[in-house]
CSV table of C-alpha atoms in Angstrom, one decimal:
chain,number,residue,atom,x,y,z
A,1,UNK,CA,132.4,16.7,-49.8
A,2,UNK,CA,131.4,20.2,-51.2
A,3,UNK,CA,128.4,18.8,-52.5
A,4,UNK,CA,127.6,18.0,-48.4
A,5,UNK,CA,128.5,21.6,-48.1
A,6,UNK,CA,126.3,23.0,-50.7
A,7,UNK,CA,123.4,21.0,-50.5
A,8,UNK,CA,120.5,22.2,-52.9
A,9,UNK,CA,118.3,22.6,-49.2
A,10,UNK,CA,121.2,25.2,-47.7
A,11,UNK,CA,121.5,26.7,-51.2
A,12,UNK,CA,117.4,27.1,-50.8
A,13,UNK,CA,117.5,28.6,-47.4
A,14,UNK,CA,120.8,31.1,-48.7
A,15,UNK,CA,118.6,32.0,-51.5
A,16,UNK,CA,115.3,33.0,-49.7
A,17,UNK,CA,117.0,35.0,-46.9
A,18,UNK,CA,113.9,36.9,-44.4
A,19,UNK,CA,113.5,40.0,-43.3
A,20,UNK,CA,116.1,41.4,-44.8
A,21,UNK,CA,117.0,45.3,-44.2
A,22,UNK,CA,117.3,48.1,-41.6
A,23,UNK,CA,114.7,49.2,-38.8
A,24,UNK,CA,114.1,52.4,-39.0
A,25,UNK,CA,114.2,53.0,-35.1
A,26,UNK,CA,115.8,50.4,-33.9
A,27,UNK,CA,117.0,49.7,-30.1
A,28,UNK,CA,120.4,48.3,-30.8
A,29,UNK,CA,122.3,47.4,-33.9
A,30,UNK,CA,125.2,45.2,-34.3
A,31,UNK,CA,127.4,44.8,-36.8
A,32,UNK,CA,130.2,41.9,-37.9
A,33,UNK,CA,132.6,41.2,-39.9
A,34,UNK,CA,135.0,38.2,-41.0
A,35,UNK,CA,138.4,39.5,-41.5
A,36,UNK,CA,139.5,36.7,-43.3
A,37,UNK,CA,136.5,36.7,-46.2
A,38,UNK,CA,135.1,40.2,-45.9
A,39,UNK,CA,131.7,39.0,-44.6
A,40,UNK,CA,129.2,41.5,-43.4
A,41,UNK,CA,125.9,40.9,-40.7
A,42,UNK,CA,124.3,44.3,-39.5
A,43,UNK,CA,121.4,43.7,-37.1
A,44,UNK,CA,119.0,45.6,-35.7
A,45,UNK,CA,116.9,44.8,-33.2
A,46,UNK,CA,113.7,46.0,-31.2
A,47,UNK,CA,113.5,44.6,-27.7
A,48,UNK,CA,110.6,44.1,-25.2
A,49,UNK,CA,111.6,42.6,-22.0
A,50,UNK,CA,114.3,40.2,-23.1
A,51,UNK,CA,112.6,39.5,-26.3
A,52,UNK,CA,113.1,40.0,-30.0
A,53,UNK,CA,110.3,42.3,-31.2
A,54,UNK,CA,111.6,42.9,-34.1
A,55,UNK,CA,114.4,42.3,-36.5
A,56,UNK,CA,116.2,42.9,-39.6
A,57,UNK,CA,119.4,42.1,-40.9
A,58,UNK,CA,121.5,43.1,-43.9
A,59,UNK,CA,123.6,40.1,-44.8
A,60,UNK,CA,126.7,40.7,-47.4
A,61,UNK,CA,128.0,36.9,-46.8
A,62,UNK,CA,128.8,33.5,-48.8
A,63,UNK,CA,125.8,31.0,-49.2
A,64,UNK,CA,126.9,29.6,-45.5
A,65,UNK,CA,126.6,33.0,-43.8
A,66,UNK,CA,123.6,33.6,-45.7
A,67,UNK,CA,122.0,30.3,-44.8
A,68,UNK,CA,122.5,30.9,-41.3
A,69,UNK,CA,121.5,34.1,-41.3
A,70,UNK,CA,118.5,32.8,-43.1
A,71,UNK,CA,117.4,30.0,-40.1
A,72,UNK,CA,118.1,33.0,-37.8
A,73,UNK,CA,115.7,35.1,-39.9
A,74,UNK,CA,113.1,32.5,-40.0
A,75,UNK,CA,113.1,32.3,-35.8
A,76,UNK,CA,114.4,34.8,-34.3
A,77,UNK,CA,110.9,37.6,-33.3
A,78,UNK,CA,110.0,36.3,-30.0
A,79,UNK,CA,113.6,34.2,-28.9
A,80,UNK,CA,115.2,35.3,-25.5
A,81,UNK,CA,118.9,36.4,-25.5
A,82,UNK,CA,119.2,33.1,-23.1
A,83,UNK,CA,117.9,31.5,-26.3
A,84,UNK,CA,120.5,33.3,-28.9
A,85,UNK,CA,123.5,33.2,-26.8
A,86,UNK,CA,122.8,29.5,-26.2
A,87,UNK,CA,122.2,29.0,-29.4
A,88,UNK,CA,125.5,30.7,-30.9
A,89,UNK,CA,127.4,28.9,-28.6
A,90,UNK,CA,126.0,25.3,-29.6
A,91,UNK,CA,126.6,26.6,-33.1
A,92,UNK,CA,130.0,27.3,-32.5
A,93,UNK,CA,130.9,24.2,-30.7
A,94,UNK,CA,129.4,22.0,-33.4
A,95,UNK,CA,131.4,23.7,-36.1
A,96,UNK,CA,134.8,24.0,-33.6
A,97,UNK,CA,134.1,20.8,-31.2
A,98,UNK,CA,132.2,18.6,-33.3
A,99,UNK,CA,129.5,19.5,-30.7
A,100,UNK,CA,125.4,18.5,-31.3
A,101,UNK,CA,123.3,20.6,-33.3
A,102,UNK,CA,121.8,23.4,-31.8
A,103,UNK,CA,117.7,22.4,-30.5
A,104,UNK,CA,115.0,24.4,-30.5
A,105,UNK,CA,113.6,27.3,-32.8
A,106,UNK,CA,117.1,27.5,-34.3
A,107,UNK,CA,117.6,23.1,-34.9
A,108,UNK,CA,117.6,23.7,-38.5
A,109,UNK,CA,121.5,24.6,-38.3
A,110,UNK,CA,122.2,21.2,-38.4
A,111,UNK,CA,122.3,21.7,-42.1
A,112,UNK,CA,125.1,23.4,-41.3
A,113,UNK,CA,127.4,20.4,-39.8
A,114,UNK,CA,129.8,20.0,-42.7
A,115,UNK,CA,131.1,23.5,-42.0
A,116,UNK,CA,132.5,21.9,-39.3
A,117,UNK,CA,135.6,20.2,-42.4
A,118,UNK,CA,136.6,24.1,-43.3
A,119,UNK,CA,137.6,26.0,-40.2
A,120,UNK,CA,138.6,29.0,-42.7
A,121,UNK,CA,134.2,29.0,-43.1
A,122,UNK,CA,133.7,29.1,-39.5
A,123,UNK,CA,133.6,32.7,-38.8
A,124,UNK,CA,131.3,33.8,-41.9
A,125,UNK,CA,129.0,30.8,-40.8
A,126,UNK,CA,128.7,32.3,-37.4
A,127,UNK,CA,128.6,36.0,-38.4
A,128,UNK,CA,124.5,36.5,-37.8
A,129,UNK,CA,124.4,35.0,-34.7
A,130,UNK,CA,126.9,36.8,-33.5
A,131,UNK,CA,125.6,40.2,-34.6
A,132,UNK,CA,121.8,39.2,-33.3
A,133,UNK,CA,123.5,37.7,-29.3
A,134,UNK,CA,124.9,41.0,-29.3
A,135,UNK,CA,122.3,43.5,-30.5
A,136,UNK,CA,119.8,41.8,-27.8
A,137,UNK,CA,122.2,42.1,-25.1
A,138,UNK,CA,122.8,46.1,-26.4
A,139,UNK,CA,119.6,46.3,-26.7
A,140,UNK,CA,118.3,45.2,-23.1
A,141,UNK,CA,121.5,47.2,-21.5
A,142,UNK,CA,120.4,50.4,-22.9
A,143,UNK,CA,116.4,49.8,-22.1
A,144,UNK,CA,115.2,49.0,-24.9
A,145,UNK,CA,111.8,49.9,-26.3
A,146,UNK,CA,112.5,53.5,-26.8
């Protein structure tokens, strides 16, 4: 079962995390945190419209919270916060419902479906999207594009 959950593709995609860091001037940042781990997403974001223009993320997470943060990396410039918050909320089902993968730009979380066995992973897992749903929606709220 943990070799389901550690598969040498998520341990790939943990390893090679993108655009990793802080924006210098970003329009919103966001930052979460798993109580029960200690896991840490910051996000910050640059907006235009209702688009990610920009993005960087400082991930301080397991190899799940990394890989996730990792397929949100990979996709994110140019996603709506339709698309995010959609997103995050298929994750979350899949992992807490036994919901379908999320489609789209983010499909690769389906790597993610054995998560769904250790409900004490969930939150960690989820961390990035979290952060990024929010930081769009801060993002757009306050104008954006400063």
């Amino acid at each position: 079962m943990i070799d389901d959950l550690y598969s040498a593709r998520l341990l790939k995609l943990a390893a090679n995390l993108p655009r990793v860091g802080r924006l210098a001037d970003p329009d919103a940042t966001s930052e979460k945190v798993s109580k029960l781990c200690g896991s840490r997403v910051t996000v910050d974001v640059k907006v235009e419209g209702d688009r990610v223009a920009d993005f960087a993320q400082d991930v301080k997470a397991c190899a799940l919270g990394q890989a996730s943060a990792a397929v949100l990396g990979a996709h994110v410039i140019g996603a709506s916060l339709a698309e995010i918050e959609t997103t995050r909320d298929a994750f979350r089902a899949m992992l807490k419902a036994d919901g379908p993968a999320p489609e789209g730009r983010f499909a690769e979380l389906a790597l993610l479906a054995p998560v769904k066995d250790y409900p004490a992973r969930h939150t960690s897992t989820l961390l990035a999207f979290e952060a990024a749903a929010e930081a769009v929606k801060n993002a757009i709220v306050s104008g954006g594009e400063r």
